[in-house]
Short mmCIF file of C-alpha atoms and ligand atoms in Angstrom, two decimals:
data_model
loop_
_atom_site.label_atom_id
_atom_site.label_comp_id
_atom_site.label_asym_id
_atom_site.label_seq_id
_atom_site.Cartn_x
_atom_site.Cartn_y
_atom_site.Cartn_z
CA MET X 139 85.06 28.69 -11.86
CA LEU X 140 88.84 29.75 -13.42
CA GLU X 141 89.75 25.70 -12.68
CA ASN X 142 86.50 24.27 -14.26
CA PHE X 143 87.10 26.62 -17.34
CA LEU X 144 90.41 24.85 -16.96
CA SER X 145 89.07 21.25 -16.71
CA PHE X 146 86.54 21.67 -19.36
CA ILE X 147 89.21 22.72 -22.42
CA PHE X 148 92.44 20.16 -21.21
CA LYS X 149 91.82 16.86 -20.98
CA PRO X 150 93.09 14.93 -17.42
CA LEU X 151 96.73 14.22 -16.95
CA CYS X 152 97.86 10.60 -17.29
CA PRO X 153 99.19 10.14 -13.22
CA LEU X 154 102.29 8.55 -14.93
CA CYS X 155 103.54 10.99 -17.09
CA GLN X 156 101.25 13.48 -16.81
CA ARG X 157 100.94 13.63 -20.45
CA HIS X 158 96.63 14.74 -21.45
CA THR X 159 94.90 11.43 -21.78
CA HIS X 160 90.86 10.88 -22.37
CA HIS X 161 91.51 7.69 -20.38
CA ILE X 162 92.63 6.65 -16.89
CA ILE X 163 96.51 5.98 -17.92
CA CYS X 164 97.89 7.58 -21.39
CA GLU X 165 98.27 4.60 -24.58
CA TYR X 166 102.05 5.61 -24.05
CA CYS X 167 102.06 4.48 -20.24
CA GLU X 168 99.45 1.89 -20.94
CA LYS X 169 101.95 -0.01 -23.66
CA LYS X 170 104.43 0.28 -21.51
CA LEU X 171 102.41 -1.67 -18.64
CA LEU X 172 100.49 -4.35 -20.62
CA SER X 173 104.00 -4.93 -22.04
CA CYS X 174 105.40 -6.11 -17.93
CA LYS X 175 102.12 -8.95 -18.12
CA LEU X 176 102.86 -12.90 -17.54
CA SER X 177 102.36 -14.86 -20.26
CA ASN X 178 100.62 -17.22 -17.50
CA PRO X 179 98.99 -15.86 -14.57
CA GLN X 180 98.93 -18.82 -12.50
CA ILE X 181 101.55 -19.66 -10.44
CA SER X 182 101.82 -22.66 -8.54
CA ILE X 183 102.83 -22.16 -4.85
CA ASN X 184 100.93 -24.50 -2.91
CA GLN X 185 98.09 -27.19 -2.94
CA ASN X 186 96.40 -25.13 -0.56
CA TYR X 187 95.27 -22.49 -2.50
CA PHE X 188 96.49 -20.77 -6.10
CA LEU X 189 98.14 -17.62 -6.44
CA PHE X 190 97.05 -15.48 -10.15
CA VAL X 191 99.55 -12.69 -10.75
CA TRP X 192 99.29 -10.44 -13.34
CA ALA X 193 102.63 -9.19 -13.44
CA LYS X 194 106.55 -9.34 -12.28
CA TYR X 195 107.36 -6.98 -9.30
CA ASP X 196 109.39 -5.09 -11.62
CA ASN X 197 109.51 -1.87 -13.99
CA TYR X 198 107.19 -0.21 -14.90
CA ILE X 199 104.52 -1.87 -12.66
CA LYS X 200 106.51 -0.89 -9.67
CA ARG X 201 106.76 2.23 -10.19
CA ALA X 202 102.84 2.68 -11.32
CA ILE X 203 101.88 0.93 -7.71
CA PHE X 204 104.20 3.19 -5.94
CA ILE X 205 102.57 6.12 -8.00
CA PHE X 206 99.14 4.75 -7.08
CA LYS X 207 99.75 4.28 -3.54
CA TYR X 208 102.15 7.21 -2.66
CA ASP X 209 101.33 9.71 -4.94
CA LYS X 210 97.69 8.63 -3.82
CA ALA X 211 96.43 8.61 -7.55
CA LYS X 212 93.53 6.33 -7.11
CA GLN X 213 92.66 6.55 -10.77
CA ILE X 214 95.28 3.74 -11.26
CA GLY X 215 93.18 1.34 -9.10
CA ASP X 216 89.95 0.57 -11.17
CA PHE X 217 93.21 0.43 -13.80
CA PHE X 218 94.79 -2.46 -12.00
CA GLY X 219 90.89 -3.80 -11.66
CA GLN X 220 90.48 -3.49 -15.56
CA ILE X 221 93.26 -5.51 -16.96
CA LEU X 222 92.81 -8.05 -13.66
CA ALA X 223 89.85 -9.17 -14.21
CA LYS X 224 90.74 -8.95 -17.89
CA GLU X 225 93.18 -11.50 -18.11
CA TRP X 226 90.69 -13.56 -15.01
CA LEU X 227 88.30 -14.11 -17.36
CA LYS X 228 89.95 -15.87 -19.86
CA TYR X 229 90.80 -18.13 -17.76
CA ASN X 230 87.44 -20.70 -18.04
CA HIS X 231 88.24 -23.07 -15.43
CA LEU X 232 88.33 -20.04 -12.85
CA THR X 233 85.76 -18.16 -13.47
CA ASN X 234 82.72 -21.26 -14.11
CA ASN X 235 82.68 -20.83 -10.03
CA LYS X 236 80.50 -18.03 -9.30
CA ASN X 237 80.16 -18.58 -5.97
CA ILE X 238 83.37 -16.44 -5.41
CA THR X 239 83.72 -13.49 -2.75
CA ILE X 240 86.61 -11.39 -3.03
CA VAL X 241 88.35 -9.97 -0.09
CA PRO X 242 90.96 -7.23 -0.23
CA ILE X 243 93.31 -7.33 2.48
CA PRO X 244 92.95 -4.56 4.91
CA LEU X 245 94.70 -1.68 5.87
CA HIS X 246 95.00 -0.63 9.31
CA ASN X 247 92.41 2.41 9.94
CA GLU X 248 95.07 4.57 11.37
CA LYS X 249 96.85 3.65 7.63
CA GLN X 250 94.29 3.92 5.58
CA LYS X 251 93.40 7.24 6.39
CA GLU X 252 96.68 8.48 6.50
CA ARG X 253 96.58 7.50 2.87
CA GLY X 254 93.01 8.27 2.37
CA PHE X 255 91.99 4.48 0.46
CA ASN X 256 92.52 1.15 1.24
CA GLN X 257 94.86 0.04 -2.58
CA SER X 258 93.62 -3.53 -2.71
CA GLN X 259 90.09 -2.16 -1.93
CA LEU X 260 89.75 0.03 -5.35
CA ILE X 261 91.23 -2.64 -6.89
CA ALA X 262 88.74 -5.10 -5.93
CA ASN X 263 85.85 -3.33 -6.58
CA SER X 264 86.74 -2.64 -10.13
CA PHE X 265 87.83 -6.13 -10.31
CA CYS X 266 84.02 -7.08 -9.17
CA GLN X 267 82.32 -4.33 -11.11
CA ILE X 268 83.66 -6.70 -14.52
CA THR X 269 83.26 -10.11 -12.97
CA GLY X 270 80.14 -10.10 -11.08
CA TYR X 271 81.85 -12.06 -8.20
CA GLN X 272 80.54 -10.62 -4.67
CA HIS X 273 82.97 -8.04 -2.85
CA LEU X 274 83.41 -7.99 1.03
CA PRO X 275 86.14 -5.19 1.91
CA ASN X 276 85.30 -5.64 4.97
CA LEU X 277 84.98 -9.34 5.72
CA LEU X 278 88.61 -9.21 7.66
CA ALA X 279 90.18 -6.21 9.51
CA ARG X 280 93.19 -5.19 10.43
CA VAL X 281 94.09 -5.17 14.16
CA LYS X 282 97.50 -4.41 14.45
CA ASN X 283 98.86 -1.72 12.62
CA THR X 284 102.30 -3.09 10.98
CA ASP X 285 105.32 -2.09 10.01
CA ALA X 286 106.11 -1.83 6.08
CA MET X 287 107.10 -5.22 4.71
CA PHE X 288 109.99 -3.80 2.53
CA GLY X 289 113.49 -3.90 3.94
CA LEU X 290 112.31 -6.77 6.44
CA ASN X 291 113.81 -10.26 5.79
CA VAL X 292 111.36 -13.19 6.06
CA MET X 293 111.50 -14.15 9.48
CA GLU X 294 110.90 -10.07 10.10
CA ARG X 295 108.07 -10.19 8.10
CA GLN X 296 106.53 -13.44 9.34
CA THR X 297 107.10 -11.65 13.12
CA ASN X 298 105.27 -8.49 11.53
CA ILE X 299 102.39 -9.29 10.55
CA THR X 300 101.48 -12.69 13.20
CA GLN X 301 98.07 -11.70 14.23
CA ALA X 302 96.96 -8.67 12.16
CA PHE X 303 93.63 -9.59 11.01
CA SER X 304 90.65 -10.01 12.78
CA VAL X 305 87.40 -10.31 11.78
CA GLY X 306 85.59 -7.31 10.19
CA LYS X 307 82.23 -6.06 9.92
CA ASP X 308 81.05 -7.51 6.89
CA TYR X 309 80.75 -10.91 8.33
CA SER X 310 77.20 -11.42 8.87
CA LYS X 311 77.10 -10.60 4.80
CA PHE X 312 78.84 -13.72 3.62
CA ASN X 313 77.32 -15.78 2.13
CA ARG X 314 78.06 -19.19 3.35
CA GLN X 315 77.51 -20.76 -0.32
CA HIS X 316 80.40 -18.98 -0.91
CA SER X 317 84.58 -19.84 -1.16
CA VAL X 318 86.78 -16.36 -0.59
CA VAL X 319 89.62 -14.99 -3.11
CA ILE X 320 91.90 -13.17 -1.13
CA LEU X 321 93.12 -9.89 -3.60
CA ASP X 322 96.19 -7.86 -2.71
CA ASP X 323 98.39 -5.36 -4.63
CA ILE X 324 101.91 -7.32 -4.29
CA TYR X 325 102.68 -11.10 -2.89
CA THR X 326 105.87 -10.89 -2.07
CA THR X 327 106.54 -13.99 0.34
CA GLY X 328 103.12 -14.58 1.23
CA ALA X 329 103.11 -14.18 5.28
CA THR X 330 100.27 -11.08 5.27
CA VAL X 331 97.84 -13.76 3.01
CA ARG X 332 98.36 -16.85 5.27
CA GLU X 333 97.65 -14.98 8.39
CA ALA X 334 94.39 -13.96 6.60
CA ILE X 335 94.00 -17.48 5.34
CA LYS X 336 94.28 -17.90 8.90
CA VAL X 337 91.68 -15.83 10.07
CA LEU X 338 88.95 -16.79 7.65
CA ASN X 339 89.77 -20.95 8.48
CA ILE X 340 89.01 -20.53 11.69
CA LEU X 341 85.73 -18.74 10.93
CA GLU X 342 85.26 -22.29 8.79
CA ILE X 343 85.28 -19.89 5.68
CA ASN X 344 87.20 -21.66 2.76
CA VAL X 345 89.76 -19.68 0.58
CA ILE X 346 90.47 -20.83 -2.90
CA GLY X 347 92.48 -18.36 -4.30
CA VAL X 348 94.88 -15.38 -4.22
CA ILE X 349 94.70 -12.23 -7.43
CA ALA X 350 97.75 -10.07 -7.24
CA ILE X 351 98.52 -7.49 -9.59
CA ALA X 352 102.67 -8.10 -9.17
CA SER X 353 104.44 -10.59 -7.02
CA SER X 354 108.66 -10.34 -6.89
CA LEU X 355 108.41 -14.72 -6.50
CA GLN X 356 111.23 -16.14 -7.80
CA SER X 357 109.23 -18.94 -9.34
CA ILE X 358 107.82 -16.28 -11.86
CA ASP X 359 111.65 -15.35 -13.49
CA ASN X 360 111.86 -19.53 -14.86
CA GLU X 361 107.88 -18.81 -15.79
CA LYS X 362 107.90 -15.84 -18.33
ZN1 ZN G 258 101.40 8.15 -19.18
#
């Protein structure tokens, strides 16, 4: 009762700074996050798939992703999906193709239970609400409960993620006319994405690209 009364008279708090706000994130924090946006979100890494990244994994973005995942501020996923979709829709040559299915990188059941949600799935959900693409959060399943990737070198990351994925329960819902775009929160060495693509390719599913909120790739520094 008291809680209802208090939430009625007080606006919700911004998860990043605890100021009261009518939005998911307050104007002040939104401005800081928007200042991290890359001027060109398309990063060339190889010819097999495109990489579309919203920001460099640094500063405010790094902190916001941390609070989203580890302080369990689920609402930040909606915000990330919205800003990604807004940027994506500016790039018409990528949006002409409506036969796209968005597949977020899945978490292992135990990790998802512990966190309470899959951060990439929340971002993908909000992204697809705006773009209208099909969203299949369980086209892939995570069968190996991998260690956290930070602190691991390139070789250790590769070993850690090898055979981490398998086909998931959404497989029967996949439209064979579609191509897949994978969505992850952070793109680092690409080891996770490559492992996911391997499984989809075995199923003869075409993967055309990867979307991420942030990346720590060195090449981003040159492009900014
Ligand atoms: Zn704030």
